[in-house]
mmCIF file of C-alpha atoms and ligand atoms in Angstrom:
data_model
loop_
_atom_site.group_PDB
_atom_site.id
_atom_site.type_symbol
_atom_site.label_atom_id
_atom_site.label_comp_id
_atom_site.label_asym_id
_atom_site.label_seq_id
_atom_site.Cartn_x
_atom_site.Cartn_y
_atom_site.Cartn_z
ATOM 1 C CA MET A 1198 -20.778 5.848 -2.026
ATOM 2 C CA ASN A 1199 -23.726 5.268 -0.137
ATOM 3 C CA ASN A 1200 -22.438 1.597 0.081
ATOM 4 C CA PHE A 1201 -20.432 2.295 3.370
ATOM 5 C CA LEU A 1202 -23.462 4.599 5.347
ATOM 6 C CA ASN A 1203 -24.059 3.115 8.495
ATOM 7 C CA SER A 1204 -21.422 -0.116 8.068
ATOM 8 C CA ASN A 1205 -19.026 -1.843 10.261
ATOM 9 C CA VAL A 1206 -15.762 -2.034 8.658
ATOM 10 C CA LEU A 1207 -13.189 -3.626 9.836
ATOM 11 C CA ILE A 1208 -9.003 -2.066 8.587
ATOM 12 C CA THR A 1209 -6.252 -3.602 8.987
ATOM 13 C CA GLY A 1210 -2.990 -1.746 8.797
ATOM 14 C CA GLY A 1211 -5.060 0.793 9.446
ATOM 15 C CA LEU A 1212 -2.930 3.333 11.154
ATOM 16 C CA GLY A 1213 -0.260 2.835 8.378
ATOM 17 C CA PHE A 1214 0.167 5.126 5.421
ATOM 18 C CA ILE A 1215 -2.672 3.831 2.740
ATOM 19 C CA GLY A 1216 -5.574 2.472 5.595
ATOM 20 C CA SER A 1217 -5.400 5.728 8.178
ATOM 21 C CA SER A 1218 -5.896 7.469 4.942
ATOM 22 C CA LEU A 1219 -8.787 5.084 3.730
ATOM 23 C CA ALA A 1220 -9.568 4.995 7.544
ATOM 24 C CA ARG A 1221 -10.721 9.182 7.098
ATOM 25 C CA ARG A 1222 -12.734 8.365 3.972
ATOM 26 C CA LEU A 1223 -14.871 6.229 5.224
ATOM 27 C CA ILE A 1224 -15.175 8.384 8.281
ATOM 28 C CA ASN A 1225 -16.249 11.178 6.277
ATOM 29 C CA LEU A 1226 -19.173 8.344 4.481
ATOM 30 C CA GLY A 1227 -20.507 7.612 7.328
ATOM 31 C CA ALA A 1228 -19.241 4.225 8.041
ATOM 32 C CA HIS A 1229 -18.463 3.019 11.962
ATOM 33 C CA VAL A 1230 -14.479 2.283 11.294
ATOM 34 C CA THR A 1231 -12.780 -0.001 13.139
ATOM 35 C CA LEU A 1232 -8.758 -0.235 12.755
ATOM 36 C CA VAL A 1233 -6.293 -2.776 13.820
ATOM 37 C CA ASP A 1234 -2.959 -2.520 13.390
ATOM 38 C CA SER A 1235 0.798 -3.322 15.758
ATOM 39 C CA LEU A 1236 2.091 -0.594 16.036
ATOM 40 C CA ILE A 1237 5.804 -2.317 15.082
ATOM 41 C CA PRO A 1238 7.690 0.606 15.214
ATOM 42 C CA THR A 1239 10.162 -1.367 11.907
ATOM 43 C CA TYR A 1240 6.696 -0.496 9.951
ATOM 44 C CA GLY A 1241 4.510 2.208 8.526
ATOM 45 C CA GLY A 1242 1.830 2.254 11.438
ATOM 46 C CA ASN A 1243 1.756 6.005 13.512
ATOM 47 C CA LEU A 1244 -0.425 7.279 15.618
ATOM 48 C CA PHE A 1245 -0.817 10.607 14.386
ATOM 49 C CA ASN A 1246 -1.594 10.063 10.968
ATOM 50 C CA ILE A 1247 -5.140 9.750 12.569
ATOM 51 C CA GLU A 1248 -4.939 12.712 14.838
ATOM 52 C CA ASP A 1249 -7.621 15.093 13.162
ATOM 53 C CA PHE A 1250 -10.015 11.666 14.095
ATOM 54 C CA ARG A 1251 -9.006 10.327 16.887
ATOM 55 C CA ASP A 1252 -11.909 10.889 18.463
ATOM 56 C CA LYS A 1253 -14.046 8.949 15.762
ATOM 57 C CA VAL A 1254 -12.807 5.378 15.172
ATOM 58 C CA ALA A 1255 -11.710 2.133 16.844
ATOM 59 C CA VAL A 1256 -8.401 2.070 17.457
ATOM 60 C CA ASN A 1257 -7.252 -2.053 18.577
ATOM 61 C CA VAL A 1258 -3.998 -2.630 18.497
ATOM 62 C CA CYS A 1259 -2.871 -6.369 18.222
ATOM 63 C CA ASP A 1260 -1.675 -7.825 15.575
ATOM 64 C CA VAL A 1261 -2.776 -10.269 12.599
ATOM 65 C CA ARG A 1262 -1.197 -12.545 13.258
ATOM 66 C CA ASP A 1263 -3.409 -13.612 16.910
ATOM 67 C CA PRO A 1264 -6.001 -15.223 15.193
ATOM 68 C CA PHE A 1265 -8.997 -14.760 18.418
ATOM 69 C CA ALA A 1266 -8.472 -11.192 18.408
ATOM 70 C CA MET A 1267 -9.243 -11.300 14.404
ATOM 71 C CA THR A 1268 -12.283 -13.659 15.266
ATOM 72 C CA TYR A 1269 -13.686 -11.537 17.180
ATOM 73 C CA LEU A 1270 -12.987 -8.179 15.579
ATOM 74 C CA LEU A 1271 -14.523 -10.135 12.673
ATOM 75 C CA GLN A 1272 -17.685 -10.283 13.813
ATOM 76 C CA GLY A 1273 -20.175 -7.850 12.729
ATOM 77 C CA LYS A 1274 -18.327 -6.101 9.931
ATOM 78 C CA ASP A 1275 -19.461 -5.414 7.201
ATOM 79 C CA TYR A 1276 -16.338 -5.507 5.046
ATOM 80 C CA LEU A 1277 -12.217 -5.822 5.446
ATOM 81 C CA PHE A 1278 -10.131 -4.139 3.852
ATOM 82 C CA ASN A 1279 -7.227 -5.664 4.257
ATOM 83 C CA LEU A 1280 -4.046 -3.632 4.430
ATOM 84 C CA ALA A 1281 -1.535 -4.689 7.258
ATOM 85 C CA GLY A 1282 1.782 -6.211 5.832
ATOM 86 C CA GLN A 1283 5.304 -6.443 6.337
ATOM 87 C CA THR A 1284 6.390 -4.128 3.241
ATOM 88 C CA SER A 1285 10.014 -3.331 3.110
ATOM 89 C CA HIS A 1286 11.691 -5.920 0.106
ATOM 90 C CA MET A 1287 15.244 -5.630 1.578
ATOM 91 C CA ASP A 1288 13.325 -7.565 4.853
ATOM 92 C CA SER A 1289 11.963 -9.739 3.563
ATOM 93 C CA MET A 1290 15.301 -11.089 2.417
ATOM 94 C CA THR A 1291 16.857 -10.700 5.530
ATOM 95 C CA ASP A 1292 13.919 -12.115 7.621
ATOM 96 C CA PRO A 1293 12.299 -13.796 5.593
ATOM 97 C CA GLN A 1294 9.850 -16.504 8.367
ATOM 98 C CA THR A 1295 8.535 -12.757 9.636
ATOM 99 C CA ASP A 1296 7.121 -11.828 6.263
ATOM 100 C CA LEU A 1297 5.901 -15.060 5.667
ATOM 101 C CA ASP A 1298 4.186 -15.292 8.891
ATOM 102 C CA ILE A 1299 2.541 -12.203 8.151
ATOM 103 C CA ASN A 1300 1.825 -11.485 4.917
ATOM 104 C CA ALA A 1301 0.431 -15.737 3.939
ATOM 105 C CA SER A 1302 -0.408 -17.605 7.554
ATOM 106 C CA ALA A 1303 -2.023 -14.322 8.559
ATOM 107 C CA GLN A 1304 -3.936 -13.691 5.378
ATOM 108 C CA LEU A 1305 -4.993 -17.651 5.558
ATOM 109 C CA SER A 1306 -5.914 -17.305 9.437
ATOM 110 C CA ILE A 1307 -7.374 -13.821 8.318
ATOM 111 C CA LEU A 1308 -9.436 -15.735 5.712
ATOM 112 C CA GLU A 1309 -10.580 -18.909 7.987
ATOM 113 C CA ALA A 1310 -12.067 -16.553 10.901
ATOM 114 C CA CYS A 1311 -13.934 -14.896 8.263
ATOM 115 C CA ARG A 1312 -15.395 -18.584 7.193
ATOM 116 C CA LYS A 1313 -16.216 -19.376 11.177
ATOM 117 C CA ALA A 1314 -17.568 -16.449 11.954
ATOM 118 C CA ASN A 1315 -18.409 -13.676 8.916
ATOM 119 C CA PRO A 1316 -18.567 -15.766 6.164
ATOM 120 C CA ASN A 1317 -21.151 -12.804 4.513
ATOM 121 C CA ILE A 1318 -17.727 -10.134 5.136
ATOM 122 C CA LYS A 1319 -17.095 -8.416 1.487
ATOM 123 C CA ILE A 1320 -13.136 -8.073 1.564
ATOM 124 C CA VAL A 1321 -10.405 -5.713 -0.099
ATOM 125 C CA PHE A 1322 -6.731 -6.536 -0.407
ATOM 126 C CA ALA A 1323 -3.892 -4.774 -0.640
ATOM 127 C CA SER A 1324 -1.725 -6.583 -2.934
ATOM 128 C CA THR A 1325 1.212 -4.628 -5.257
ATOM 129 C CA ARG A 1326 2.883 -4.967 -8.529
ATOM 130 C CA GLN A 1327 6.405 -7.014 -6.907
ATOM 131 C CA ILE A 1328 4.554 -10.310 -7.752
ATOM 132 C CA TYR A 1329 5.117 -9.297 -11.792
ATOM 133 C CA GLY A 1330 9.127 -9.353 -11.058
ATOM 134 C CA LYS A 1331 11.065 -8.094 -13.607
ATOM 135 C CA PRO A 1332 8.125 -7.084 -16.628
ATOM 136 C CA ASP A 1333 8.436 -9.242 -20.270
ATOM 137 C CA TYR A 1334 6.312 -6.040 -21.888
ATOM 138 C CA LEU A 1335 5.149 -2.591 -20.519
ATOM 139 C CA PRO A 1336 2.729 -1.994 -19.349
ATOM 140 C CA VAL A 1337 2.065 -4.478 -17.314
ATOM 141 C CA ASP A 1338 -1.453 -6.039 -16.967
ATOM 142 C CA GLU A 1339 -2.972 -8.663 -14.806
ATOM 143 C CA LYS A 1340 -1.528 -11.137 -17.265
ATOM 144 C CA HIS A 1341 1.213 -10.052 -17.539
ATOM 145 C CA PRO A 1342 3.424 -13.681 -15.597
ATOM 146 C CA ILE A 1343 3.803 -13.892 -12.427
ATOM 147 C CA ARG A 1344 7.545 -13.999 -11.672
ATOM 148 C CA PRO A 1345 8.673 -12.418 -7.828
ATOM 149 C CA VAL A 1346 12.101 -11.379 -7.787
ATOM 150 C CA ASP A 1347 12.251 -11.075 -3.624
ATOM 151 C CA VAL A 1348 10.053 -13.036 -0.836
ATOM 152 C CA ASN A 1349 7.822 -10.565 -0.303
ATOM 153 C CA GLY A 1350 7.102 -10.452 -4.042
ATOM 154 C CA ILE A 1351 5.815 -14.605 -2.969
ATOM 155 C CA ASN A 1352 3.973 -14.373 0.269
ATOM 156 C CA LYS A 1353 2.138 -11.409 -1.218
ATOM 157 C CA LEU A 1354 1.765 -13.149 -4.226
ATOM 158 C CA ALA A 1355 -0.151 -16.122 -1.558
ATOM 159 C CA GLY A 1356 -1.898 -13.236 0.694
ATOM 160 C CA GLU A 1357 -3.371 -12.666 -2.767
ATOM 161 C CA TRP A 1358 -4.396 -15.811 -3.398
ATOM 162 C CA TYR A 1359 -6.063 -16.909 -0.764
ATOM 163 C CA HIS A 1360 -8.357 -14.344 -0.659
ATOM 164 C CA LEU A 1361 -9.882 -16.025 -4.450
ATOM 165 C CA LEU A 1362 -9.955 -19.305 -3.398
ATOM 166 C CA TYR A 1363 -11.701 -18.783 -0.764
ATOM 167 C CA ASN A 1364 -13.818 -16.503 -3.255
ATOM 168 C CA ASN A 1365 -14.295 -18.974 -4.947
ATOM 169 C CA VAL A 1366 -14.624 -21.672 -3.321
ATOM 170 C CA TYR A 1367 -16.019 -20.537 -0.043
ATOM 171 C CA GLY A 1368 -17.971 -17.621 -1.566
ATOM 172 C CA ILE A 1369 -16.557 -15.014 0.699
ATOM 173 C CA ARG A 1370 -16.410 -12.014 -1.724
ATOM 174 C CA ALA A 1371 -13.058 -11.552 -1.980
ATOM 175 C CA CYS A 1372 -11.231 -9.447 -4.397
ATOM 176 C CA ALA A 1373 -7.416 -7.765 -4.962
ATOM 177 C CA LEU A 1374 -5.995 -4.526 -5.583
ATOM 178 C CA ARG A 1375 -2.554 -4.485 -7.320
ATOM 179 C CA LEU A 1376 -0.653 -1.289 -5.728
ATOM 180 C CA THR A 1377 2.144 0.515 -7.757
ATOM 181 C CA ASN A 1378 4.262 3.220 -5.937
ATOM 182 C CA THR A 1379 1.906 4.715 -3.323
ATOM 183 C CA TYR A 1380 2.980 8.023 -1.968
ATOM 184 C CA GLY A 1381 1.093 10.642 0.108
ATOM 185 C CA PRO A 1382 0.561 11.594 3.840
ATOM 186 C CA GLY A 1383 1.118 9.666 5.892
ATOM 187 C CA MET A 1384 3.723 7.615 3.684
ATOM 188 C CA ARG A 1385 6.758 6.541 6.660
ATOM 189 C CA VAL A 1386 10.200 9.099 5.674
ATOM 190 C CA LYS A 1387 11.924 8.001 7.944
ATOM 191 C CA ASP A 1388 13.617 5.685 6.514
ATOM 192 C CA ALA A 1389 13.615 3.283 2.873
ATOM 193 C CA ARG A 1390 11.625 0.689 4.488
ATOM 194 C CA GLN A 1391 7.842 1.589 2.771
ATOM 195 C CA THR A 1392 9.043 3.413 -0.367
ATOM 196 C CA PHE A 1393 12.718 5.428 -1.619
ATOM 197 C CA LEU A 1394 10.187 8.363 -2.596
ATOM 198 C CA GLY A 1395 9.599 8.349 1.691
ATOM 199 C CA ILE A 1396 13.556 8.852 2.267
ATOM 200 C CA TRP A 1397 13.722 10.812 -0.633
ATOM 201 C CA VAL A 1398 11.195 13.616 1.077
ATOM 202 C CA ARG A 1399 12.814 13.174 4.393
ATOM 203 C CA LEU A 1400 16.541 14.214 2.421
ATOM 204 C CA LEU A 1401 15.056 16.948 0.638
ATOM 205 C CA LEU A 1402 13.794 18.664 4.174
ATOM 206 C CA GLU A 1403 16.640 17.893 5.634
ATOM 207 C CA GLY A 1404 18.797 19.673 2.859
ATOM 208 C CA LYS A 1405 21.019 16.666 2.008
ATOM 209 C CA PRO A 1406 21.484 15.431 -1.702
ATOM 210 C CA ILE A 1407 18.653 12.343 -2.506
ATOM 211 C CA LYS A 1408 20.220 9.544 -3.800
ATOM 212 C CA VAL A 1409 19.271 7.809 -7.362
ATOM 213 C CA PHE A 1410 20.486 4.910 -8.476
ATOM 214 C CA GLY A 1411 22.158 3.285 -11.394
ATOM 215 C CA ASP A 1412 21.712 5.343 -14.194
ATOM 216 C CA GLY A 1413 18.377 7.143 -13.130
ATOM 217 C CA LEU A 1414 16.454 5.569 -16.037
ATOM 218 C CA GLN A 1415 14.274 3.258 -14.251
ATOM 219 C CA LEU A 1416 10.406 3.748 -15.672
ATOM 220 C CA ARG A 1417 8.068 4.255 -12.848
ATOM 221 C CA ASP A 1418 4.288 4.833 -12.132
ATOM 222 C CA PHE A 1419 2.973 6.180 -8.825
ATOM 223 C CA ASN A 1420 -0.528 6.931 -7.783
ATOM 224 C CA TYR A 1421 -1.029 9.299 -4.545
ATOM 225 C CA VAL A 1422 -3.486 8.136 -2.303
ATOM 226 C CA ASP A 1423 -6.162 9.719 -2.157
ATOM 227 C CA ASP A 1424 -6.396 7.461 -6.016
ATOM 228 C CA CYS A 1425 -5.386 4.328 -4.313
ATOM 229 C CA VAL A 1426 -8.457 5.052 -1.626
ATOM 230 C CA GLU A 1427 -10.964 5.569 -4.023
ATOM 231 C CA ALA A 1428 -10.358 2.250 -6.145
ATOM 232 C CA MET A 1429 -10.182 0.542 -2.689
ATOM 233 C CA LEU A 1430 -13.884 1.817 -1.631
ATOM 234 C CA LEU A 1431 -14.263 0.920 -5.517
ATOM 235 C CA ALA A 1432 -13.702 -2.321 -5.647
ATOM 236 C CA GLY A 1433 -15.729 -3.120 -1.606
ATOM 237 C CA ALA A 1434 -18.843 -1.353 -3.620
ATOM 238 C CA SER A 1435 -19.104 -3.473 -6.494
ATOM 239 C CA ASN A 1436 -20.082 -6.874 -5.949
ATOM 240 C CA GLY A 1437 -18.629 -7.731 -9.601
ATOM 241 C CA ALA A 1438 -14.528 -7.102 -8.518
ATOM 242 C CA ASN A 1439 -14.897 -10.616 -6.215
ATOM 243 C CA GLY A 1440 -13.328 -12.884 -7.482
ATOM 244 C CA LYS A 1441 -11.126 -10.709 -9.651
ATOM 245 C CA VAL A 1442 -7.829 -9.012 -8.970
ATOM 246 C CA PHE A 1443 -7.334 -5.663 -10.781
ATOM 247 C CA ASN A 1444 -3.920 -3.315 -11.227
ATOM 248 C CA LEU A 1445 -3.905 0.666 -10.044
ATOM 249 C CA GLY A 1446 -1.850 2.863 -12.075
ATOM 250 C CA SER A 1447 -0.874 6.007 -13.772
ATOM 251 C CA SER A 1448 0.093 6.865 -16.901
ATOM 252 C CA GLU A 1449 2.276 9.653 -16.244
ATOM 253 C CA VAL A 1450 5.500 7.640 -15.731
ATOM 254 C CA VAL A 1451 8.166 8.667 -15.540
ATOM 255 C CA GLY A 1452 11.828 8.572 -14.567
ATOM 256 C CA LEU A 1453 13.951 8.217 -11.546
ATOM 257 C CA LYS A 1454 16.064 10.845 -12.342
ATOM 258 C CA ASP A 1455 13.463 13.321 -14.004
ATOM 259 C CA LEU A 1456 10.965 12.180 -10.565
ATOM 260 C CA ALA A 1457 14.675 13.552 -8.229
ATOM 261 C CA LYS A 1458 14.521 16.847 -10.897
ATOM 262 C CA LEU A 1459 10.690 17.427 -10.050
ATOM 263 C CA MET A 1460 11.377 16.939 -6.063
ATOM 264 C CA VAL A 1461 14.211 19.331 -6.424
ATOM 265 C CA GLY A 1462 12.755 21.672 -8.135
ATOM 266 C CA LEU A 1463 9.388 21.713 -5.714
ATOM 267 C CA GLY A 1464 10.380 25.125 -3.272
ATOM 268 C CA HIS A 1465 12.013 22.861 -0.513
ATOM 269 C CA GLY A 1466 15.831 23.204 -1.839
ATOM 270 C CA GLY A 1467 17.908 20.307 -1.909
ATOM 271 C CA THR A 1468 19.346 18.144 -4.411
ATOM 272 C CA TYR A 1469 20.314 14.895 -6.342
ATOM 273 C CA GLU A 1470 23.415 12.523 -7.356
ATOM 274 C CA LEU A 1471 23.389 9.673 -8.906
ATOM 275 C CA ILE A 1472 25.649 6.384 -7.238
ATOM 276 C CA PRO A 1473 25.824 3.111 -7.828
ATOM 277 C CA PHE A 1474 23.581 0.332 -7.321
ATOM 278 C CA PRO A 1475 24.101 -1.152 -3.758
ATOM 279 C CA PRO A 1476 24.392 -4.823 -4.912
ATOM 280 C CA GLU A 1477 22.003 -6.147 -3.026
ATOM 281 C CA ARG A 1478 19.131 -4.308 -4.243
ATOM 282 C CA LYS A 1479 20.466 -4.638 -7.290
ATOM 283 C CA ALA A 1480 19.904 -8.140 -6.983
ATOM 284 C CA ILE A 1481 15.852 -8.105 -6.250
ATOM 285 C CA ASP A 1482 15.692 -4.814 -8.034
ATOM 286 C CA ILE A 1483 12.863 -5.448 -11.432
ATOM 287 C CA GLY A 1484 13.758 -2.316 -13.699
ATOM 288 C CA ASP A 1485 11.228 -0.441 -16.163
ATOM 289 C CA TYR A 1486 7.679 -0.381 -14.823
ATOM 290 C CA PHE A 1487 4.623 0.442 -15.530
ATOM 291 C CA SER A 1488 0.841 -0.800 -14.906
ATOM 292 C CA ASP A 1489 -1.916 -1.236 -17.497
ATOM 293 C CA PHE A 1490 -4.681 -0.291 -15.303
ATOM 294 C CA SER A 1491 -6.919 -0.261 -18.663
ATOM 295 C CA LEU A 1492 -9.398 -2.958 -17.148
ATOM 296 C CA ILE A 1493 -10.181 -0.979 -13.645
ATOM 297 C CA GLU A 1494 -10.983 1.910 -15.143
ATOM 298 C CA LYS A 1495 -13.740 -0.456 -17.658
ATOM 299 C CA GLU A 1496 -15.065 -2.650 -14.221
ATOM 300 C CA LEU A 1497 -15.150 -0.140 -11.926
ATOM 301 C CA SER A 1498 -14.660 3.702 -13.807
ATOM 302 C CA TRP A 1499 -11.344 4.121 -11.493
ATOM 303 C CA SER A 1500 -8.603 6.376 -13.132
ATOM 304 C CA PRO A 1501 -5.866 8.718 -11.241
ATOM 305 C CA LYS A 1502 -7.364 11.659 -10.514
ATOM 306 C CA VAL A 1503 -4.007 13.622 -8.730
ATOM 307 C CA GLY A 1504 -0.977 14.704 -11.079
ATOM 308 C CA LEU A 1505 2.379 13.852 -9.839
ATOM 309 C CA ARG A 1506 3.651 17.541 -9.099
ATOM 310 C CA GLU A 1507 0.597 17.996 -7.805
ATOM 311 C CA GLY A 1508 0.464 15.217 -5.126
ATOM 312 C CA LEU A 1509 4.486 15.276 -4.282
ATOM 313 C CA LEU A 1510 3.786 19.495 -3.921
ATOM 314 C CA LYS A 1511 0.545 18.168 -1.366
ATOM 315 C CA THR A 1512 3.723 15.845 0.100
ATOM 316 C CA MET A 1513 6.408 17.880 0.192
ATOM 317 C CA ALA A 1514 4.013 20.605 2.451
ATOM 318 C CA TYR A 1515 2.818 17.752 4.640
ATOM 319 C CA TYR A 1516 5.896 16.544 5.999
ATOM 320 C CA ASN A 1517 7.395 20.142 5.982
ATOM 321 C CA ASP A 1518 4.491 20.925 8.194
ATOM 322 C CA HIS A 1519 4.691 17.937 10.296
ATOM 323 C CA LYS A 1520 8.173 15.891 10.315
ATOM 324 C CA GLU A 1521 8.551 15.955 14.209
ATOM 325 C CA HIS A 1522 5.729 13.827 14.242
ATOM 326 C CA TYR A 1523 7.342 11.575 11.353
ATOM 327 C CA TRP A 1524 11.221 11.094 12.614
ATOM 328 C CA GLN A 1525 13.593 12.915 14.985
ATOM 329 C CA ASP A 1526 16.677 13.737 14.222
HETATM 330 N N1 NAD B 43 2.758 1.983 -0.542
HETATM 331 C C1 NAD B 43 2.594 1.143 -1.549
HETATM 332 O O1 NAD B 43 3.574 1.650 -2.377
HETATM 333 C C2 NAD B 43 2.265 -0.039 -1.365
HETATM 334 C C3 NAD B 43 2.566 -1.108 -2.811
HETATM 335 C C4 NAD B 43 2.170 -2.084 -3.125
HETATM 336 C C5 NAD B 43 1.652 -2.684 -2.488
HETATM 337 N N2 NAD B 43 1.007 -1.821 -0.686
HETATM 338 C C6 NAD B 43 0.508 -3.071 0.278
HETATM 339 O O2 NAD B 43 -0.717 -1.670 0.902
HETATM 340 C C7 NAD B 43 -0.702 -2.118 2.121
HETATM 341 C C8 NAD B 43 -0.731 -1.346 2.725
HETATM 342 O O3 NAD B 43 0.580 -0.701 2.625
HETATM 343 P P1 NAD B 43 1.884 0.982 3.477
HETATM 344 O O4 NAD B 43 1.977 1.346 2.506
HETATM 345 O O5 NAD B 43 -0.507 1.116 3.997
HETATM 346 O O6 NAD B 43 2.048 0.250 4.644
HETATM 347 P P2 NAD B 43 2.309 0.886 5.468
HETATM 348 O O7 NAD B 43 3.473 0.303 6.381
HETATM 349 O O8 NAD B 43 2.372 2.502 6.193
HETATM 350 O O9 NAD B 43 0.870 0.158 6.499
HETATM 351 C C9 NAD B 43 0.534 -1.488 6.829
HETATM 352 C C10 NAD B 43 0.201 -1.371 8.137
HETATM 353 O O10 NAD B 43 0.484 -2.711 8.631
HETATM 354 C C11 NAD B 43 1.090 -2.306 9.713
HETATM 355 N N3 NAD B 43 1.079 -3.662 10.459
HETATM 356 C C12 NAD B 43 1.787 -4.570 9.744
HETATM 357 N N4 NAD B 43 2.167 -5.894 10.220
HETATM 358 C C13 NAD B 43 1.687 -6.202 11.018
HETATM 359 C C14 NAD B 43 0.690 -7.106 12.492
HETATM 360 N N5 NAD B 43 1.138 -8.573 11.694
HETATM 361 N N6 NAD B 43 -0.469 -7.218 12.745
HETATM 362 C C15 NAD B 43 -1.221 -5.383 13.348
HETATM 363 N N7 NAD B 43 -0.987 -4.569 11.319
HETATM 364 C C16 NAD B 43 0.526 -4.841 11.197
HETATM 365 C C17 NAD B 43 1.974 -1.473 10.035
HETATM 366 O O11 NAD B 43 1.726 -1.228 11.553
HETATM 367 C C18 NAD B 43 1.438 -0.501 8.931
HETATM 368 O O12 NAD B 43 0.902 0.389 10.251
HETATM 369 C C19 NAD B 43 0.349 -3.321 2.617
HETATM 370 O O13 NAD B 43 -0.310 -5.239 2.726
HETATM 371 C C20 NAD B 43 1.266 -3.779 1.323
HETATM 372 O O14 NAD B 43 2.186 -4.237 0.461
HETATM 373 C C21 NAD B 43 1.771 -0.615 -1.205
#
């Protein structure tokens, strides 16, 4: 992917899970990479995520809600991978205003900064499958009705559509990827704020039972982080992607109880148990979900390469080796 050689790239949320993996890949492709991250402790940013390439990247610890900082940082950049976000669905319900400020308002001011200071930039926005809500049909394609079930879904939708609007009205090239559950080294495992898979990894490595809500039959699809990064690079490199949204996803669909069984069997010990759905989680649960990702397959030649078992093995091995950097007892 020669597009990124010697290019200037800004990644918001660059110390987070997916942003740091993307940064590593871009550096290997010869890009000059700047990371923006607020390192708010309840979010996914972690300096250890860039430990292996810390000297090859510029790091700016600042908040995307600061329009002056963002205007400065966006100048001269060829690409913006816009990943900074409040990711917890539960936190978006208890503190909806912060979710609105980061996932919607700040996105609008980032786009305004691009319009004024750097209209030639190309943007890839990290959106989410959460905006579909409870599926009417499976697999869910991009034409599925949009019906978010939580505040986070509504604000991420606004963030996504601001990007499309600025593409359509101002010609600021932008596209969005609707990510499904993404996992791998670097994700937040301290608690369930980013993904339930994170806390499952921690509990297994601590020898504690992982808790599966309800009957455990809920279906999900998962992407290993390298596959997600590849999709972002393909979207960044393609002008055909401008103004479009693409689902990511996997054809390896699994029930959560079967996923728990798979993870228990990976060689790090542990058990799982079924527990009743906590009511506050049930209220925003989307039931079964898996994606139709044929559009990105067709238009950008993307498909996931890393199987679930292989990805989970790599993930567990990573946290087994580095757990002290991700949680304290
Ligand atoms: N991981 C998934 O399964 C998944 C699924 C759907 C969508 N996404 C989206 O992908 C993006 C990246 O997610 P991730 O999984 O890497 O999560 P993450 O929490 O690891 O990364 C997000 C990063 O953004 C930073 N951030 C948050 N608010 C900020 C602010 N105001 N200013 C500057 N930095 C801020 C955080 O510190 C964190 O490092 C998010 O926008 C998320 O909504 C992720």
